[in-house]
Amino acid sequence: MSARAFRSFAKINLGLEVLGRLPSGYHELRTIFATLSLHDIVEIEETSRGISVRSDHPGVPDDETNIAWRAAAVMQKISGRKRGVRITLHKRIAPGGGLGGGSSNAATVLRALNLMWGHNLPMSRLAKAARTLGADVPYFLVGGPALGLGRGDQIQPLDLRLRERVLLVPGAAGVSTAAVFERYAEHRNQGPRKGRSPIEGFVQGRRAPSTLRNDLEAAAIAVNPALAATARQVRRVGRDQGAIQAAMSGSGSSFFLTFDRTAARDAAARVFTESGIESIACAFLSRRSFRERFEIKPEKR
Ligand code: C5P
């Protein structure tokens, strides 16, 4: 049977505030998610039984510890019929980068199998399945600008038009999300916060994106001290090139800059290239583009 191919987009967190600890041990968050044009490609082929996963990235497991594998298992269970899948992940989103690559792959498998197997499960049912896989997975069922509350898994779509150009700086080595949250308590220098939330102010149009911050940055640097130099350099280049925002995404290791002009973004990219640092130019995706660009039609492959 021939494979179908789907785009599995990356996200960044424009801001991330840690509000406290939930009884489950997870951290309560307030975050703004935004989808980037950067994406993996997830190829799915139907087979008679079983699940197999392979990828072109050495750091991505090919067994049941892969979150895309677990997403397929969830859909198999919902399906209740004997059917299998062969999943191939073409990775462009660096793992451990705070860009939601694995979570996005998992949500892509849920959406794709819902489509391929003709289940037509409602969003609420898919979201329930997504929550069992990871805190970031429900966001990738929705895409576009959105507020994430609770563990980051309660999603409220936002009517923000994000037109800025984005420059991603993936960071030399990925960091583990669990390790960053573990170190958070000892690096809680900013919180619990007094006064208003920058995210709430930004969503209401009262505060500039430059006021948004990521409460996990100090903990990410504690886990991977090399990120301190990345953070300094990204902010310096951002200042020199007139960036609107410079921040870390998720639990790191990626940082990003946003610009209102393509020329400024490209100038910043050249500075990084000259210093031997990788950067990736991309754009924000609206919720509509996120939906419309999901499947890669055979004539485009
Ligand atoms: O949900 P996910 O598997 O992506 O999270 C990885 C780890 O990060 C969790 O096991 C938990 O330790 C931590 N985490 C947290 N609070 C969140 C999200 C994740 O403490 N809101």
Short mmCIF file of C-alpha atoms and ligand atoms in Angstrom, two decimals:
data_model
loop_
_atom_site.label_atom_id
_atom_site.label_comp_id
_atom_site.label_asym_id
_atom_site.label_seq_id
_atom_site.Cartn_x
_atom_site.Cartn_y
_atom_site.Cartn_z
CA MET A 1 0.00 0.00 0.00
CA SER A 2 1.37 3.45 -0.78
CA ALA A 3 2.43 5.81 2.01
CA ARG A 4 0.83 9.16 2.75
CA ALA A 5 2.98 12.05 3.99
CA PHE A 6 2.14 14.76 6.51
CA ARG A 7 3.85 17.93 7.72
CA SER A 8 4.58 17.92 11.44
CA PHE A 9 5.25 21.54 12.38
CA ALA A 10 7.46 22.96 15.15
CA LYS A 11 6.29 25.40 17.83
CA ILE A 12 7.91 28.07 19.91
CA ASN A 13 6.68 29.55 23.18
CA LEU A 14 6.52 33.33 22.84
CA GLY A 15 6.34 33.46 26.62
CA LEU A 16 6.23 30.84 29.38
CA GLU A 17 5.21 31.56 32.98
CA VAL A 18 5.38 28.92 35.72
CA LEU A 19 2.43 29.55 38.05
CA GLY A 20 3.04 26.81 40.60
CA ARG A 21 2.95 23.08 41.14
CA LEU A 22 -0.08 20.88 40.47
CA PRO A 23 -1.05 17.98 42.79
CA SER A 24 0.17 15.62 40.02
CA GLY A 25 3.71 17.02 40.42
CA TYR A 26 3.52 18.72 37.03
CA HIS A 27 4.02 22.47 36.88
CA GLU A 28 1.12 24.79 36.21
CA LEU A 29 1.91 26.97 33.22
CA ARG A 30 0.66 29.94 31.30
CA THR A 31 2.24 29.98 27.87
CA ILE A 32 1.71 31.30 24.36
CA PHE A 33 2.33 28.76 21.64
CA ALA A 34 2.97 29.72 18.03
CA THR A 35 3.46 27.37 15.06
CA LEU A 36 6.52 27.73 12.83
CA SER A 37 6.83 26.85 9.16
CA LEU A 38 9.73 24.53 10.10
CA HIS A 39 8.46 20.95 9.98
CA ASP A 40 9.33 17.26 10.01
CA ILE A 41 7.73 14.97 7.47
CA VAL A 42 5.84 11.97 8.83
CA GLU A 43 5.22 9.21 6.29
CA ILE A 44 2.61 6.63 7.19
CA GLU A 45 1.99 3.38 5.40
CA GLU A 46 -0.80 1.02 6.37
CA THR A 47 0.20 -2.57 7.10
CA SER A 48 -1.78 -5.61 8.21
CA ARG A 49 -0.57 -5.48 11.83
CA GLY A 50 2.01 -4.12 14.27
CA ILE A 51 3.72 -0.73 14.50
CA SER A 52 7.16 0.16 13.24
CA VAL A 53 8.97 3.49 13.45
CA ARG A 54 12.19 4.52 11.77
CA SER A 55 13.83 7.90 11.39
CA ASP A 56 16.79 9.56 9.72
CA HIS A 57 18.00 11.02 13.04
CA PRO A 58 20.34 8.96 15.27
CA GLY A 59 18.92 10.50 18.48
CA VAL A 60 15.33 9.39 17.78
CA PRO A 61 14.35 5.93 19.12
CA ASP A 62 12.72 3.42 16.76
CA ASP A 63 10.85 1.42 19.41
CA GLU A 64 7.86 1.88 21.71
CA THR A 65 9.67 4.63 23.63
CA ASN A 66 9.10 6.87 20.58
CA ILE A 67 6.06 9.06 21.25
CA ALA A 68 4.91 8.63 17.62
CA TRP A 69 4.89 4.85 18.20
CA ARG A 70 2.77 5.37 21.32
CA ALA A 71 0.37 7.62 19.40
CA ALA A 72 -0.13 4.86 16.81
CA ALA A 73 -0.77 2.35 19.62
CA VAL A 74 -3.46 4.64 21.07
CA MET A 75 -5.18 4.88 17.67
CA GLN A 76 -4.93 1.10 17.17
CA LYS A 77 -6.70 0.61 20.50
CA ILE A 78 -9.42 3.12 19.60
CA SER A 79 -9.80 1.42 16.22
CA GLY A 80 -10.46 -1.97 17.80
CA ARG A 81 -9.59 -3.69 14.49
CA LYS A 82 -6.41 -5.49 13.47
CA ARG A 83 -4.46 -2.99 11.45
CA GLY A 84 -0.88 -1.80 11.47
CA VAL A 85 1.34 1.08 10.40
CA ARG A 86 4.86 1.71 9.24
CA ILE A 87 5.93 5.24 10.27
CA THR A 88 8.95 7.02 8.80
CA LEU A 89 10.09 10.26 10.44
CA HIS A 90 12.12 12.69 8.33
CA LYS A 91 13.51 14.88 11.11
CA ARG A 92 14.30 18.55 10.63
CA ILE A 93 13.20 19.66 14.10
CA ALA A 94 16.12 18.96 16.47
CA PRO A 95 15.10 16.74 19.42
CA GLY A 96 15.47 18.33 22.88
CA GLY A 97 15.22 21.79 21.37
CA GLY A 98 12.03 23.03 23.07
CA LEU A 99 10.37 23.07 19.65
CA GLY A 100 7.90 20.27 20.37
CA GLY A 101 9.22 17.96 17.64
CA GLY A 102 8.26 14.68 19.31
CA SER A 103 4.90 16.02 20.54
CA SER A 104 4.16 17.32 17.06
CA ASN A 105 5.01 13.93 15.51
CA ALA A 106 2.63 12.25 17.97
CA ALA A 107 -0.24 14.66 17.22
CA THR A 108 0.43 14.20 13.50
CA VAL A 109 0.06 10.43 13.87
CA LEU A 110 -3.22 10.89 15.79
CA ARG A 111 -4.64 13.25 13.14
CA ALA A 112 -3.35 11.23 10.19
CA LEU A 113 -4.68 7.88 11.42
CA ASN A 114 -8.01 9.50 12.33
CA LEU A 115 -8.14 10.53 8.67
CA MET A 116 -6.67 7.40 7.06
CA TRP A 117 -8.77 4.98 9.08
CA GLY A 118 -11.91 7.07 8.60
CA HIS A 119 -12.66 7.38 12.31
CA ASN A 120 -13.73 11.03 12.22
CA LEU A 121 -13.19 11.24 15.96
CA PRO A 122 -14.17 14.66 17.34
CA MET A 123 -11.43 17.01 18.50
CA SER A 124 -12.40 16.42 22.15
CA ARG A 125 -11.70 12.68 21.80
CA LEU A 126 -8.38 13.28 20.04
CA ALA A 127 -7.40 15.83 22.72
CA LYS A 128 -8.12 13.26 25.44
CA ALA A 129 -5.83 10.77 23.69
CA ALA A 130 -3.21 13.48 23.13
CA ARG A 131 -3.10 14.38 26.85
CA THR A 132 -2.14 10.82 27.76
CA LEU A 133 0.92 11.11 25.48
CA GLY A 134 2.44 14.40 26.73
CA ALA A 135 1.63 17.91 27.90
CA ASP A 136 2.48 19.57 24.56
CA VAL A 137 0.65 17.09 22.32
CA PRO A 138 -2.88 18.67 22.51
CA TYR A 139 -1.51 21.98 21.18
CA PHE A 140 -0.44 20.27 17.96
CA LEU A 141 -4.02 19.23 17.22
CA VAL A 142 -4.94 22.93 17.01
CA GLY A 143 -1.87 24.90 15.85
CA GLY A 144 -1.46 28.64 15.28
CA PRO A 145 -1.27 31.18 18.11
CA ALA A 146 -2.78 29.72 21.29
CA LEU A 147 -2.72 30.08 25.04
CA GLY A 148 -1.67 26.97 26.97
CA LEU A 149 -2.87 26.59 30.57
CA GLY A 150 -2.80 23.78 33.15
CA ARG A 151 0.16 21.55 32.27
CA GLY A 152 0.24 23.44 28.97
CA ASP A 153 -2.39 21.00 27.70
CA GLN A 154 -5.49 23.21 28.07
CA ILE A 155 -5.53 25.05 24.76
CA GLN A 156 -7.32 28.31 23.97
CA PRO A 157 -6.82 29.50 20.37
CA LEU A 158 -5.81 33.18 20.18
CA ASP A 159 -6.74 35.67 17.46
CA LEU A 160 -3.22 37.03 17.08
CA ARG A 161 -1.82 37.80 13.67
CA LEU A 162 1.86 37.03 13.90
CA ARG A 163 3.55 38.54 10.86
CA GLU A 164 7.08 38.74 12.24
CA ARG A 165 9.96 36.88 10.64
CA VAL A 166 11.58 34.32 12.91
CA LEU A 167 15.20 33.26 13.29
CA LEU A 168 15.69 30.09 15.30
CA VAL A 169 18.97 29.28 17.01
CA PRO A 170 18.64 25.59 17.94
CA GLY A 171 21.48 25.52 20.52
CA ALA A 172 24.39 23.10 20.36
CA ALA A 173 22.97 20.28 22.50
CA GLY A 174 19.39 19.50 23.46
CA VAL A 175 18.16 19.51 27.05
CA SER A 176 15.70 17.16 28.76
CA THR A 177 12.39 18.83 29.69
CA ALA A 178 12.09 16.71 32.84
CA ALA A 179 15.61 17.77 33.96
CA VAL A 180 14.81 21.47 33.44
CA PHE A 181 11.57 21.29 35.44
CA GLU A 182 13.45 19.40 38.18
CA ARG A 183 15.94 22.27 38.51
CA TYR A 184 13.23 24.95 38.32
CA ALA A 185 12.63 25.26 42.10
CA GLU A 186 16.25 26.28 42.81
CA HIS A 187 16.22 28.87 40.01
CA ARG A 188 12.88 30.46 40.73
CA ASN A 189 14.44 33.89 41.02
CA GLN A 190 11.57 35.64 39.29
CA GLY A 191 8.59 34.03 40.94
CA PRO A 192 6.03 33.59 42.20
CA ARG A 193 5.43 36.78 40.32
CA LYS A 194 4.05 39.95 41.77
CA GLY A 195 1.88 42.22 39.65
CA ARG A 196 0.35 41.45 36.30
CA SER A 197 1.28 38.63 33.98
CA PRO A 198 3.15 39.84 30.86
CA ILE A 199 1.36 37.14 28.87
CA GLU A 200 -2.08 38.42 29.94
CA GLY A 201 -1.02 41.98 29.07
CA PHE A 202 0.29 40.87 25.67
CA VAL A 203 -2.86 38.89 24.84
CA GLN A 204 -4.97 41.96 25.68
CA GLY A 205 -2.77 44.10 23.41
CA ARG A 206 -1.41 46.21 26.29
CA ARG A 207 2.16 44.91 26.37
CA ALA A 208 4.89 44.52 23.77
CA PRO A 209 6.27 41.07 22.89
CA SER A 210 9.65 42.20 24.25
CA THR A 211 8.17 42.04 27.78
CA LEU A 212 7.36 38.33 27.50
CA ARG A 213 9.77 35.99 29.24
CA ASN A 214 10.47 32.36 29.77
CA ASP A 215 10.62 31.38 33.46
CA LEU A 216 12.54 28.19 32.59
CA GLU A 217 15.61 29.92 31.15
CA ALA A 218 17.74 29.92 34.33
CA ALA A 219 16.93 26.24 34.99
CA ALA A 220 17.79 25.30 31.38
CA ILE A 221 21.15 27.07 31.75
CA ALA A 222 21.73 25.16 35.00
CA VAL A 223 21.14 21.88 33.12
CA ASN A 224 23.31 22.91 30.17
CA PRO A 225 25.67 25.77 31.15
CA ALA A 226 26.74 26.27 27.50
CA LEU A 227 23.31 27.85 26.93
CA ALA A 228 24.38 30.95 28.89
CA ALA A 229 26.72 31.95 26.05
CA THR A 230 24.01 31.22 23.45
CA ALA A 231 21.53 33.39 25.38
CA ARG A 232 24.02 36.29 25.55
CA GLN A 233 24.91 36.04 21.88
CA VAL A 234 21.30 35.80 20.71
CA ARG A 235 20.39 38.90 22.73
CA ARG A 236 23.43 40.82 21.47
CA VAL A 237 22.66 40.01 17.82
CA GLY A 238 19.01 40.85 18.47
CA ARG A 239 19.93 44.28 19.87
CA ASP A 240 22.35 45.00 17.01
CA GLN A 241 19.83 44.02 14.31
CA GLY A 242 16.73 45.59 15.89
CA ALA A 243 14.89 42.39 16.87
CA ILE A 244 11.40 42.69 18.36
CA GLN A 245 11.88 39.77 20.72
CA ALA A 246 14.73 37.51 21.85
CA ALA A 247 13.82 34.54 24.04
CA MET A 248 14.23 30.84 24.76
CA SER A 249 11.55 28.40 23.59
CA GLY A 250 9.95 25.84 25.94
CA SER A 251 12.51 24.21 28.21
CA GLY A 252 15.31 25.02 25.73
CA SER A 253 17.73 24.53 24.14
CA SER A 254 16.47 26.68 21.23
CA PHE A 255 16.41 30.45 21.31
CA PHE A 256 14.62 32.65 18.80
CA LEU A 257 14.59 36.20 17.50
CA THR A 258 11.67 37.91 15.78
CA PHE A 259 11.96 40.82 13.33
CA ASP A 260 9.54 42.98 11.42
CA ARG A 261 11.77 43.03 8.35
CA THR A 262 13.18 40.10 6.35
CA ALA A 263 16.42 42.02 5.66
CA ALA A 264 17.11 42.40 9.41
CA ARG A 265 16.44 38.72 10.00
CA ASP A 266 18.77 37.75 7.16
CA ALA A 267 21.48 40.10 8.48
CA ALA A 268 21.19 38.42 11.89
CA ALA A 269 21.44 34.98 10.22
CA ARG A 270 24.69 36.07 8.52
CA VAL A 271 26.17 37.13 11.87
CA PHE A 272 25.46 33.67 13.29
CA THR A 273 26.89 31.93 10.21
CA GLU A 274 30.10 33.98 10.51
CA SER A 275 30.42 32.81 14.14
CA GLY A 276 29.86 29.18 13.10
CA ILE A 277 26.43 29.04 14.79
CA GLU A 278 23.50 27.35 13.08
CA SER A 279 20.32 29.39 12.64
CA ILE A 280 17.11 28.62 10.76
CA ALA A 281 14.96 31.29 9.09
CA CYS A 282 11.23 30.59 9.28
CA ALA A 283 7.79 32.17 9.51
CA PHE A 284 4.80 31.88 11.82
CA LEU A 285 1.87 29.82 10.59
CA SER A 286 -1.76 30.77 11.09
CA ARG A 287 -4.20 28.14 12.35
CA ARG A 288 -5.68 28.00 8.87
CA SER A 289 -2.32 27.32 7.17
CA PHE A 290 -1.56 24.76 9.86
CA ARG A 291 -4.73 22.88 8.84
CA GLU A 292 -4.43 23.39 5.09
CA ARG A 293 -0.77 22.40 4.87
CA PHE A 294 -1.17 19.18 6.86
CA GLU A 295 -1.04 16.55 4.13
CA ILE A 296 1.62 16.68 1.40
CA LYS A 297 -0.17 15.83 -1.82
CA PRO A 298 1.56 13.20 -3.96
CA GLU A 299 2.28 15.67 -6.82
CA LYS A 300 4.35 17.77 -4.40
CA ARG A 301 6.56 14.91 -3.26
O1 C5P B 1 4.46 15.87 29.34
P1 C5P B 1 5.87 15.62 28.95
O2 C5P B 1 6.21 14.15 28.90
O3 C5P B 1 6.27 16.34 27.72
O4 C5P B 1 6.76 16.27 30.10
C1 C5P B 1 8.07 15.86 30.38
C2 C5P B 1 8.37 16.11 31.85
O5 C5P B 1 8.45 17.52 32.10
C3 C5P B 1 7.32 15.60 32.79
O6 C5P B 1 7.58 14.27 33.16
C4 C5P B 1 7.44 16.54 33.98
O7 C5P B 1 8.50 16.10 34.81
C5 C5P B 1 7.87 17.85 33.36
N1 C5P B 1 6.75 18.78 33.16
C6 C5P B 1 6.29 19.51 34.24
N2 C5P B 1 5.24 20.39 34.07
C7 C5P B 1 4.68 20.57 32.85
C8 C5P B 1 5.14 19.86 31.73
C9 C5P B 1 6.19 18.97 31.92
O8 C5P B 1 6.78 19.37 35.37
N3 C5P B 1 3.67 21.44 32.71
#
